[in-house]
XYZ file of C-alpha atoms in Angstrom:
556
model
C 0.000 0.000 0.000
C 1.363 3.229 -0.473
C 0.003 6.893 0.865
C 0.523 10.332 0.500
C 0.076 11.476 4.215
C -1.538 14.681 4.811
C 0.112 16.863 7.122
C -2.346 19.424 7.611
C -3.373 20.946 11.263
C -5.162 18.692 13.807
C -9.036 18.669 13.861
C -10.532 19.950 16.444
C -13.627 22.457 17.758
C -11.683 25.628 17.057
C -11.368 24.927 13.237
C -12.958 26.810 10.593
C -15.023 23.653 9.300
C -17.643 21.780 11.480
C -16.332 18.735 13.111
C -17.014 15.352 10.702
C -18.979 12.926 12.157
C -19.663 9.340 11.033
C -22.910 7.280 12.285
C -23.793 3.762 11.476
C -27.127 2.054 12.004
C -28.729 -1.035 10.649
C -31.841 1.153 11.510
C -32.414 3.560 8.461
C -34.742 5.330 11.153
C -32.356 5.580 13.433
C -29.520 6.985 11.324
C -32.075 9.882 10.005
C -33.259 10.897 13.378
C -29.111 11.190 14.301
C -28.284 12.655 11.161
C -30.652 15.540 11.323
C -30.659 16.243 15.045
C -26.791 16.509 14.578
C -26.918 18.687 11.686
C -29.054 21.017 13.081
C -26.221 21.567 16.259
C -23.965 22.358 13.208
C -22.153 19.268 12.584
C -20.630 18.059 9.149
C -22.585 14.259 9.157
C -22.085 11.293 7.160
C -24.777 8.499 7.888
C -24.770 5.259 6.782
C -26.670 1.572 7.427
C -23.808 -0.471 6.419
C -20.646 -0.882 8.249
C -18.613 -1.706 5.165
C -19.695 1.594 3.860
C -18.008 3.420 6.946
C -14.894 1.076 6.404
C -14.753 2.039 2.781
C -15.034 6.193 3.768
C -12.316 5.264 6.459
C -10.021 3.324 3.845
C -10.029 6.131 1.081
C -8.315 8.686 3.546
C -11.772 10.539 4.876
C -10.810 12.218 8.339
C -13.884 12.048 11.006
C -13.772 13.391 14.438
C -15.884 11.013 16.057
C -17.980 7.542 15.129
C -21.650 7.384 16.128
C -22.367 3.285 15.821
C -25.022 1.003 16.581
C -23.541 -1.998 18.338
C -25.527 -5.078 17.174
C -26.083 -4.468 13.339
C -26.459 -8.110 11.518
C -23.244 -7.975 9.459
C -20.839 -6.638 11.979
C -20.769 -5.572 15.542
C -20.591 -2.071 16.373
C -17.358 -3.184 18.854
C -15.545 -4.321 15.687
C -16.701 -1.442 13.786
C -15.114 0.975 16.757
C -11.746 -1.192 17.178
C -11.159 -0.612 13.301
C -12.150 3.013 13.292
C -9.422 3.041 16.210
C -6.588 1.580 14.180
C -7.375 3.625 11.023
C -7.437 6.743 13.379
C -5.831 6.532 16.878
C -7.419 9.864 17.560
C -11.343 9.163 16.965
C -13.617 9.886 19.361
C -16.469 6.745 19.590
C -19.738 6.790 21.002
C -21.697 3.168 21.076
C -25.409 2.883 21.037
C -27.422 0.116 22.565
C -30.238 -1.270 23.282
C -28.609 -4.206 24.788
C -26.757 -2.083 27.768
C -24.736 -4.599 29.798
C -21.192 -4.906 31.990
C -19.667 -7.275 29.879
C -20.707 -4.429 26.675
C -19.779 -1.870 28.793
C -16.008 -3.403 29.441
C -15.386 -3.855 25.769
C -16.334 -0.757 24.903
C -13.566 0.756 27.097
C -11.399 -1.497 26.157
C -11.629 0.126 22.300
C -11.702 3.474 23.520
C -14.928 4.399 23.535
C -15.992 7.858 24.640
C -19.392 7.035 25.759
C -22.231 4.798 26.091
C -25.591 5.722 24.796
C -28.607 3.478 26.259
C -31.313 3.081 23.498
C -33.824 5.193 23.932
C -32.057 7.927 24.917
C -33.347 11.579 24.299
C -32.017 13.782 21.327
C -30.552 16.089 23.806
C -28.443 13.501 25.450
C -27.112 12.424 21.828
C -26.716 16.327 21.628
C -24.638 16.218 24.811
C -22.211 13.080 24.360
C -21.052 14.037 21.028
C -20.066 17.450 22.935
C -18.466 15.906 25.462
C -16.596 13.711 23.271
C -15.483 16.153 20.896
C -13.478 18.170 23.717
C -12.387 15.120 25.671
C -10.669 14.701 21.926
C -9.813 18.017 21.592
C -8.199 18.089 24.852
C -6.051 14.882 24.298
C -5.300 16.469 21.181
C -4.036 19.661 23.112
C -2.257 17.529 25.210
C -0.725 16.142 22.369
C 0.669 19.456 21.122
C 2.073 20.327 24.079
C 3.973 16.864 24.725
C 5.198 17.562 21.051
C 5.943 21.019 21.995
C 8.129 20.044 24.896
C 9.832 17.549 22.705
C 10.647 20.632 20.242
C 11.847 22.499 22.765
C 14.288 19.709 24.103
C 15.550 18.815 20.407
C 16.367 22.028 19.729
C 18.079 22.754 22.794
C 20.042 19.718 21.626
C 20.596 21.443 17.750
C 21.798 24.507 19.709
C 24.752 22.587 21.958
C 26.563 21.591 18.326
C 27.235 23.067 14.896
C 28.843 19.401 14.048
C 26.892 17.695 10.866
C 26.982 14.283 11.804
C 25.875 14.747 15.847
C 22.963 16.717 14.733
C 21.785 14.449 11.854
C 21.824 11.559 15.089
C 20.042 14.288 17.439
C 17.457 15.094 14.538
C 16.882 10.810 13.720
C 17.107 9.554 17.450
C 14.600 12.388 18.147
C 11.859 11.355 15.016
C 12.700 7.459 15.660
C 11.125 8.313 19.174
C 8.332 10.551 18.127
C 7.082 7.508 15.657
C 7.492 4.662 17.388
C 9.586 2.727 14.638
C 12.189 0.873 15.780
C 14.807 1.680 12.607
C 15.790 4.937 10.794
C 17.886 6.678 8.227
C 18.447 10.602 7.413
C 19.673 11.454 4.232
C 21.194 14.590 3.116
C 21.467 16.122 -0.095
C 19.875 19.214 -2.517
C 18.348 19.464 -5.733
C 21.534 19.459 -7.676
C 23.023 16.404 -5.708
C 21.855 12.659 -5.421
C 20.867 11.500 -1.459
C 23.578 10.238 0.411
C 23.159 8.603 3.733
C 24.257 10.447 6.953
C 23.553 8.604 9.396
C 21.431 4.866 10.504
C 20.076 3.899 13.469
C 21.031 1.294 14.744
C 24.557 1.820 13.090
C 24.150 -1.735 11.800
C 21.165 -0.851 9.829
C 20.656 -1.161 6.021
C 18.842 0.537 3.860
C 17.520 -1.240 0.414
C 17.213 -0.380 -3.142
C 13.521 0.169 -2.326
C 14.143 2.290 0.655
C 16.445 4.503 -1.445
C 13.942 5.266 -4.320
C 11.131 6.062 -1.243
C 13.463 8.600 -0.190
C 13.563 9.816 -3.742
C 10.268 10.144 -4.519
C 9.603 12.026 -1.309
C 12.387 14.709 -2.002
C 11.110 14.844 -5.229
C 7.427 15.636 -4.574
C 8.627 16.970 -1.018
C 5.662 14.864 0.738
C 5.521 12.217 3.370
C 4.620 9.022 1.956
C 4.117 6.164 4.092
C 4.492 2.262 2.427
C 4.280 -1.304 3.012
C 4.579 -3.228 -0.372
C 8.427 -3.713 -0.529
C 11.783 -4.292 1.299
C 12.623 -1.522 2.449
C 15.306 -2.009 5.366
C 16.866 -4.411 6.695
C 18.094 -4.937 10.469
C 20.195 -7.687 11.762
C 17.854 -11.037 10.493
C 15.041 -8.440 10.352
C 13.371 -7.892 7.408
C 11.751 -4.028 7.403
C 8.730 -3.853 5.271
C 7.032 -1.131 6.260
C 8.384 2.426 5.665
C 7.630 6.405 5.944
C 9.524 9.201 4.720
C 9.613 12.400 5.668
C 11.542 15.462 4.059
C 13.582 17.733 5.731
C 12.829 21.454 4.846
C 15.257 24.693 5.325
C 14.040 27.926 3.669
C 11.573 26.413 1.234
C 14.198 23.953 -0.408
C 14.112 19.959 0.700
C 17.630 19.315 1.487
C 16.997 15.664 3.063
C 14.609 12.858 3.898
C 14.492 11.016 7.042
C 13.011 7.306 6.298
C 11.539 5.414 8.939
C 11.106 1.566 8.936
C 9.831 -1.326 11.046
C 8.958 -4.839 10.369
C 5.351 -4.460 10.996
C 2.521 -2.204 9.641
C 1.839 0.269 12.316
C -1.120 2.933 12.110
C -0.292 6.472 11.330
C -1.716 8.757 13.835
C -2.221 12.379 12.384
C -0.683 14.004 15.122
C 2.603 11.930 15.090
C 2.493 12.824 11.313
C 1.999 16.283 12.296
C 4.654 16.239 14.626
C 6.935 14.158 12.508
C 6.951 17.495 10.243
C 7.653 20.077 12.719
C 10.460 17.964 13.573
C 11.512 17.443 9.771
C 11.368 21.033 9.698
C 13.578 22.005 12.217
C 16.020 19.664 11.857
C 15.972 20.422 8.198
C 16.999 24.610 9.163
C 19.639 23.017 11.995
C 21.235 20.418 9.301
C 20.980 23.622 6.878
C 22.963 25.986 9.124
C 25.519 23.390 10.337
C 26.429 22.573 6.927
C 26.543 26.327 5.756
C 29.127 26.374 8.885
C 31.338 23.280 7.394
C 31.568 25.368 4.096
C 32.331 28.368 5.798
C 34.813 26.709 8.160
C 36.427 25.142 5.285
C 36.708 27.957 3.260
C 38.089 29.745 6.355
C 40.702 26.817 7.108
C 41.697 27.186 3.273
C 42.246 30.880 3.476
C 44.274 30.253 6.792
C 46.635 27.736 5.139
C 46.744 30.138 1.718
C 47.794 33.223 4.800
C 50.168 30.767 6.163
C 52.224 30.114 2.608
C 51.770 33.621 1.635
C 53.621 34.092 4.897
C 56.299 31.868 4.373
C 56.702 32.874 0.669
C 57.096 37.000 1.825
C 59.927 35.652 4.713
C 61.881 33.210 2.351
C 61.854 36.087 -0.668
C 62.838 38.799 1.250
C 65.531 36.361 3.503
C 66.703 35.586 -0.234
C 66.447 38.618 -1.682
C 67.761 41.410 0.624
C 72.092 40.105 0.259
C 71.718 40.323 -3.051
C 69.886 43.377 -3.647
C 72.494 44.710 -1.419
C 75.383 44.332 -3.309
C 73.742 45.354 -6.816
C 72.854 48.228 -4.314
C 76.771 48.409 -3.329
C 78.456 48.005 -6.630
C 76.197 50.115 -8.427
C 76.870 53.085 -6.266
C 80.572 52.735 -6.756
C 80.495 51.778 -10.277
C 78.077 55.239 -10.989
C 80.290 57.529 -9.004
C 83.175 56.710 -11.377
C 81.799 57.482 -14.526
C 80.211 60.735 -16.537
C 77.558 61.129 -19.015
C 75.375 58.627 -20.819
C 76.063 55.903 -18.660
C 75.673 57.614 -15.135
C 72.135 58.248 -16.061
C 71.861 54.240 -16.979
C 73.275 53.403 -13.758
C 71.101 55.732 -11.730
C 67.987 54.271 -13.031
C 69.502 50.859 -12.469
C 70.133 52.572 -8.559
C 66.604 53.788 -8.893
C 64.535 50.435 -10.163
C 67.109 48.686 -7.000
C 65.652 51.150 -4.472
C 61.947 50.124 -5.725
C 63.064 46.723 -5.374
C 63.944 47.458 -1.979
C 61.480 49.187 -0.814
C 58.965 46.326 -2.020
C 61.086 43.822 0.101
C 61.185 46.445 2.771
C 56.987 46.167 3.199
C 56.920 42.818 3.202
C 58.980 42.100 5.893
C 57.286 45.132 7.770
C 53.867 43.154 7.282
C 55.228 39.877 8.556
C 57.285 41.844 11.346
C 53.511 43.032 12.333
C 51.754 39.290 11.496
C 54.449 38.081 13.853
C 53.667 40.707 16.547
C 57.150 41.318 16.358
C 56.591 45.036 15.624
C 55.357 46.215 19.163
C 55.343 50.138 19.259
C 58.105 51.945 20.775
C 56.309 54.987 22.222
C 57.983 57.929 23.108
C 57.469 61.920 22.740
C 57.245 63.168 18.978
C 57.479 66.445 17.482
C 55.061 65.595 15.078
C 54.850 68.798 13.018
C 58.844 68.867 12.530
C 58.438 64.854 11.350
C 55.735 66.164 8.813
C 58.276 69.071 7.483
C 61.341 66.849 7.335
C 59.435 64.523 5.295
C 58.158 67.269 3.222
C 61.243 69.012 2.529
C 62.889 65.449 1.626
C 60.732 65.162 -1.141
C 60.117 68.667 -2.119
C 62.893 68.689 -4.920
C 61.743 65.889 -6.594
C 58.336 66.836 -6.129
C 58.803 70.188 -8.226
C 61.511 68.995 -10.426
C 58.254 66.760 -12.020
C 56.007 70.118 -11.907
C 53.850 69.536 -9.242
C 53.759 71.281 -6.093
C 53.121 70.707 -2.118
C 52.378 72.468 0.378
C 51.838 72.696 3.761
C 49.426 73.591 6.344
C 50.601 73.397 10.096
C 50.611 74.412 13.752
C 53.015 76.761 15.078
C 52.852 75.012 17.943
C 51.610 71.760 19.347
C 52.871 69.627 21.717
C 54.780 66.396 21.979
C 52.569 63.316 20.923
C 53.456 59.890 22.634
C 53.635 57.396 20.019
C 56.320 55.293 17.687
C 58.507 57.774 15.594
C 59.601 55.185 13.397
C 56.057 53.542 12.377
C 54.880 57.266 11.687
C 57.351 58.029 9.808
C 56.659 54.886 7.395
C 53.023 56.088 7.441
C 53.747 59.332 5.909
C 56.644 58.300 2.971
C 53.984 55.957 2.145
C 50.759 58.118 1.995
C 53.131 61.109 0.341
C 54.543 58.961 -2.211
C 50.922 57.449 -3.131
C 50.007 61.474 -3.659
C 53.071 62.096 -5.814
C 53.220 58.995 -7.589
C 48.816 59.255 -8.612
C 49.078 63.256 -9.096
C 49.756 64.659 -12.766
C 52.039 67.414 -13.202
C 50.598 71.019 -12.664
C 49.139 69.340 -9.411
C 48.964 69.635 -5.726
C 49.678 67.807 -2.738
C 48.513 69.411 0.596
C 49.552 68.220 3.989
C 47.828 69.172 6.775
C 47.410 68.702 10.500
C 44.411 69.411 13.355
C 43.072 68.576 16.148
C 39.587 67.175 16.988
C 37.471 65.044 19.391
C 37.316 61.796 18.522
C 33.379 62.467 17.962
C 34.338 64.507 14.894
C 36.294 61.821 13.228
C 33.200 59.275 13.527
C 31.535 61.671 11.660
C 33.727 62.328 8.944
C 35.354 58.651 8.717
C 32.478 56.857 7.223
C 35.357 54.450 5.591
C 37.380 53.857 8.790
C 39.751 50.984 8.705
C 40.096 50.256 12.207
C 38.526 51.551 15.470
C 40.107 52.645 18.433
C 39.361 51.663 22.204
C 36.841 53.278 24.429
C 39.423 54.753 26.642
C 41.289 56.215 23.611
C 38.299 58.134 22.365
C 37.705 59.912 25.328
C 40.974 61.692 24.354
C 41.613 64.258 21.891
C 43.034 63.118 18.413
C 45.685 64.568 16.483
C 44.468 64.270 12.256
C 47.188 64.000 9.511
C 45.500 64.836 5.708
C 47.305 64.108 2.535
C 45.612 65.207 0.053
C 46.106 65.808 -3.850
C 44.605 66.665 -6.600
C 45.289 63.007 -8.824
C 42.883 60.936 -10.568
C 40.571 59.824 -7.647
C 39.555 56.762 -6.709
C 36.172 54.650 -7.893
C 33.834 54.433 -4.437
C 33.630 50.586 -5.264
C 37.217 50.681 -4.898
C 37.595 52.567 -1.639
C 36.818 49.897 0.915
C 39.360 47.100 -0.798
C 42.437 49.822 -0.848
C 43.684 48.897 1.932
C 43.728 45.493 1.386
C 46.801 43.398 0.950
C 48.064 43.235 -2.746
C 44.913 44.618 -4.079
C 45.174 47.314 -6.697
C 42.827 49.634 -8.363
C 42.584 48.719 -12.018
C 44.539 45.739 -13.771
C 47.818 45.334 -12.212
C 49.294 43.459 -15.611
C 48.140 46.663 -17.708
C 48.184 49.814 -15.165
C 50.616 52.774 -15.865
C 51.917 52.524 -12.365
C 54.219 50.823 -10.371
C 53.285 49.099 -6.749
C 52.551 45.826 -5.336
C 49.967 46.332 -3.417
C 51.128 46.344 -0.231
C 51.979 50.316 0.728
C 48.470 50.859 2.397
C 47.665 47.579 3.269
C 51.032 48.380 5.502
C 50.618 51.694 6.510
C 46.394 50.503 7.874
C 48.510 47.688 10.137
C 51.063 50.531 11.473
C 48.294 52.842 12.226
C 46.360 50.097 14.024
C 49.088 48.845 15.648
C 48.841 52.662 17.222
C 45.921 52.325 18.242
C 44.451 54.716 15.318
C 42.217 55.090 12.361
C 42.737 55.302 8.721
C 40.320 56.329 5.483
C 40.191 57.999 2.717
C 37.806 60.160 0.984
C 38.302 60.756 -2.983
C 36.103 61.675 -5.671
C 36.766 59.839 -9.221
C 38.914 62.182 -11.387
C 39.247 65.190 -8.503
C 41.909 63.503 -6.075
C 42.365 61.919 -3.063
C 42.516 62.704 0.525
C 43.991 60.020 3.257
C 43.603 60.949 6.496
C 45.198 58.871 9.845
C 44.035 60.594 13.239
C 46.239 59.540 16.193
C 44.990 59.669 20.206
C 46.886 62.477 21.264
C 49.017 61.124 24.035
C 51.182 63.277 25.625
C 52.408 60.672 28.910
């Protein structure tokens, strides 16, 4: 047999349609006088003098509330009639009529459940009042139902939340719907709609599912229903042979991404609230399984990018080990060589002396960035003249700087006192963030240095692009703000927030007009951190650039 299962809400008073109530009598009388007394009170009533006709409505998947039987009809008794209403539906309510009222009736009606016992003749209000009572003794197991589900919920995923491992909660999620069914074997699969099912987990361990149970998983993804069978193998367990199966699907933001297929040996009834709470279950396993494989892929991916960080690591310390003697000596010898000679070839051997220095400075960065990956560049603070660090570095350049036609300028305080930070790490900061102005201005342009002071309050405003943030205690203080700014060819906004990465570059680094690896302001955002300070920049394509770093002004 198989069966799409419905897993719609539970029946009960509170639902939008009437309950649906089923009454058998051999007496045609009988049944109308039922029928219409109960339709009146508003209930949805399908009458019948044939038992076989109520087993046939029961069969084809019709859900009643409660059956109304006779329970001495001449081709079945009204007992048997009850005790298969009960296995078809765990959850109907039964009332028996008789005219026959004894103990021995009486016993096996409790026996099969029955909600009441109607004593023929009875008055039409009684009949009135037993199906009542019935119907909310049902509703109330039903309640009870929700809530012992409910609780079960709440201890599952109390369970999800201890672990983000796949394979403890694909157990948690099976252990926990093995229970809730009351078959004795299980298997959760796991896989999407671009990938074929593949078995997590089994319990018991030893467990096997068949070709059968594997294409019953298949069909259930597919039509993303819970199908119930018992026409094939399905499992098999130990010498058992598991012929009876349901699967469930496992849902995680509209998209089936695993079935969960339940088998035992023998056929056991379906009652709608386990398949009810079979779903919620499927459900939020299906989100847990979701998230805890989203974190595998993410934790992968981050494991990847840790081992690419640690090679990239190793590549920058062996290249510059390697590469710093013998830049030296070209260094060395090309110095000596170029002071001994005049004209044509002087100039070739100063732009050999020029391309080394590049070199070096390249090598120079990346051993500055592991020095700082390390942690072996821990700041050396002590008292700064700040404004006379800014001029020196000015004035250094200031010859080139003009000889190319551009200009910079200046715009400082006369006075300001000592700041407390590392001379040495500042001073990197500004070659690099003045030679990025030079290098990106065209000639007939400017480059404008310039120093304030503000509360840290003002920078949050301006530094929508920060880099890195500063502690609480350090904002409380005033901050000292360093502006380069020129007038080059700006900088795309969809570029701005990479800049600063390391070896990223704004346009095609095989085909760009300028020089660089990358690296400058990814090092000079780690030196300013490493200060406890911020870095951004503002720019506007084709107007220039302005990078700002803003320093807690310590003083002691």
């Amino acid at each position: 047999m198989r069966q799409a299962i419905d897993t719609g809400s539970f029946t009960s008073l509170t639902n939008a349609s009437p309950p649906r109530l089923l009454i058998v009598d051999d007496e045609q009388h009988m049944c109308d006088v039922c029928s219409r007394t109960l339709q009146r009170a508003g209930y949805d009533v399908m009458a019948t003098i044939d038992p076989h006709v109520a087993i046939a409505a029961l069969d084809s998947g019709q859900q009643f509330d409660l059956l109304l039987t006779d329970i001495k009809m001449p081709t079945m008794s009204g007992l048997d009639l009850a005790q298969i209403a009960r296995e078809k539906d765990p959850e109907i309510a039964i009332i028996i009529m008789t005219g026959y009222a004894s103990l021995e009736n009486l016993h096996q009606s409790v026996r099969r459940g029955v909600a009441d016992f109607l004593s023929k003749p009875f008055e039409l209000e009684q009949l009135r009042l037993a199906v009542d009572q019935a119907l909310r003794k049902r509703a109330i197991q039903q309640d009870n139902f929700r809530l012992r589900t409910l609780e079960q919920l709440l201890a599952v995923s109390e369970a999800f939340s201890a672990t983000l491992e796949l394979p403890e909660l694909a157990r948690i999620a099976l252990d926990a719907m093995i229970d809730r069914s009351g078959f004795q074997t299980g298997f959760l699969l796991l896989g999407d709609e671009s990938e074929t099912l593949s078995q997590a987990v089994a319990h018991p361990h030893d467990a096997r599912l068949t070709d059968a149970g594997q294409e019953l998983a298949k069909r259930s993804f597919e039509l993303r229903q819970l199908l119930y069978e018992h026409t094939a193998l399905y499992g098999t367990r130990h010498t058992r042979r598991l012929h009876t199966a349901l699967a469930v699907p496992l849902r995680a933001q509209g998209r089936v991404n695993g079935v969960v297929v339940l088998c035992d040996e023998r056929s056991t009834t379906l009652r709608p609230g386990v398949q009810q709470g079979l779903m919620l279950l499927a459900n939020h396993a299906g989100a847990a399984l979701r998230n805890a494989a989203l974190y595998q892929q993410l934790d992968e991916a981050y494991q990847r990018r840790q081992e690419l960080d640690r090679l990239k690591s190793e590549f920058i310390a062996i290249a510059s080990h390697e590469l710093r003697t013998p830049l030296s000596i070209v260094l060395g010898y090309t110095m000596m060589v170029r002071d001994q000679v005049e004209g044509g070839q002087r100039e070739y051997l100063q732009r050999v002396l020029e391309g080394a220095q590049r070199i070096k400075e390249i090598v120079d960065d990346m051993v500055n960035l592991r020095h700082i990956d390390t942690g072996e560049a821990q700041p050396q603070l002590a008292p700064l003249d700040l404004v006379g660090t800014i001029r020196q570095a000015v004035e250094h350049l200031r010859s080139s700087v003009e000889l190319s036609g551009r200009t910079i300028v200046t715009h400082l305080p006369e006075m300001l006192p000592p700041i407390l930070t590392d001379r040495e790490k500042v001073v990197l900061v500004l070659n690099h963030l003045l030679s990025n102005a030079i290098k990106f201005t065209p000639a007939q342009g400017q480059i404008t240095v310039t120093i304030s002071v503000r509360p840290y309050a003002d920078i949050e405003k301006m530094n929508s692009a920060s880099i890195s943030k500063p502690s609480a205690a350090l904002r409380t203080l005033p901050w000292v703000i360093v502006d380069v700014a020129d007038t080059g060819i700006g900088i795309p906004a969809r570029e701005q927030m990479r800049i600063f990465d390391r070896f990223y570059q704004v346009g095609d680094s095989l085909t760009r007009e300028r020089g660089g690896v990358g690296l400058g302001l990814a090092l000079v955002r780690e030196l300013i951190a490493s200060l406890g300070g911020a870095v951004w920049v503002v720019s506007r394509e084709g107007e220039g650039s302005t990078f700002s770093f803003a320093l807690p002004f310590r003083q002691t």
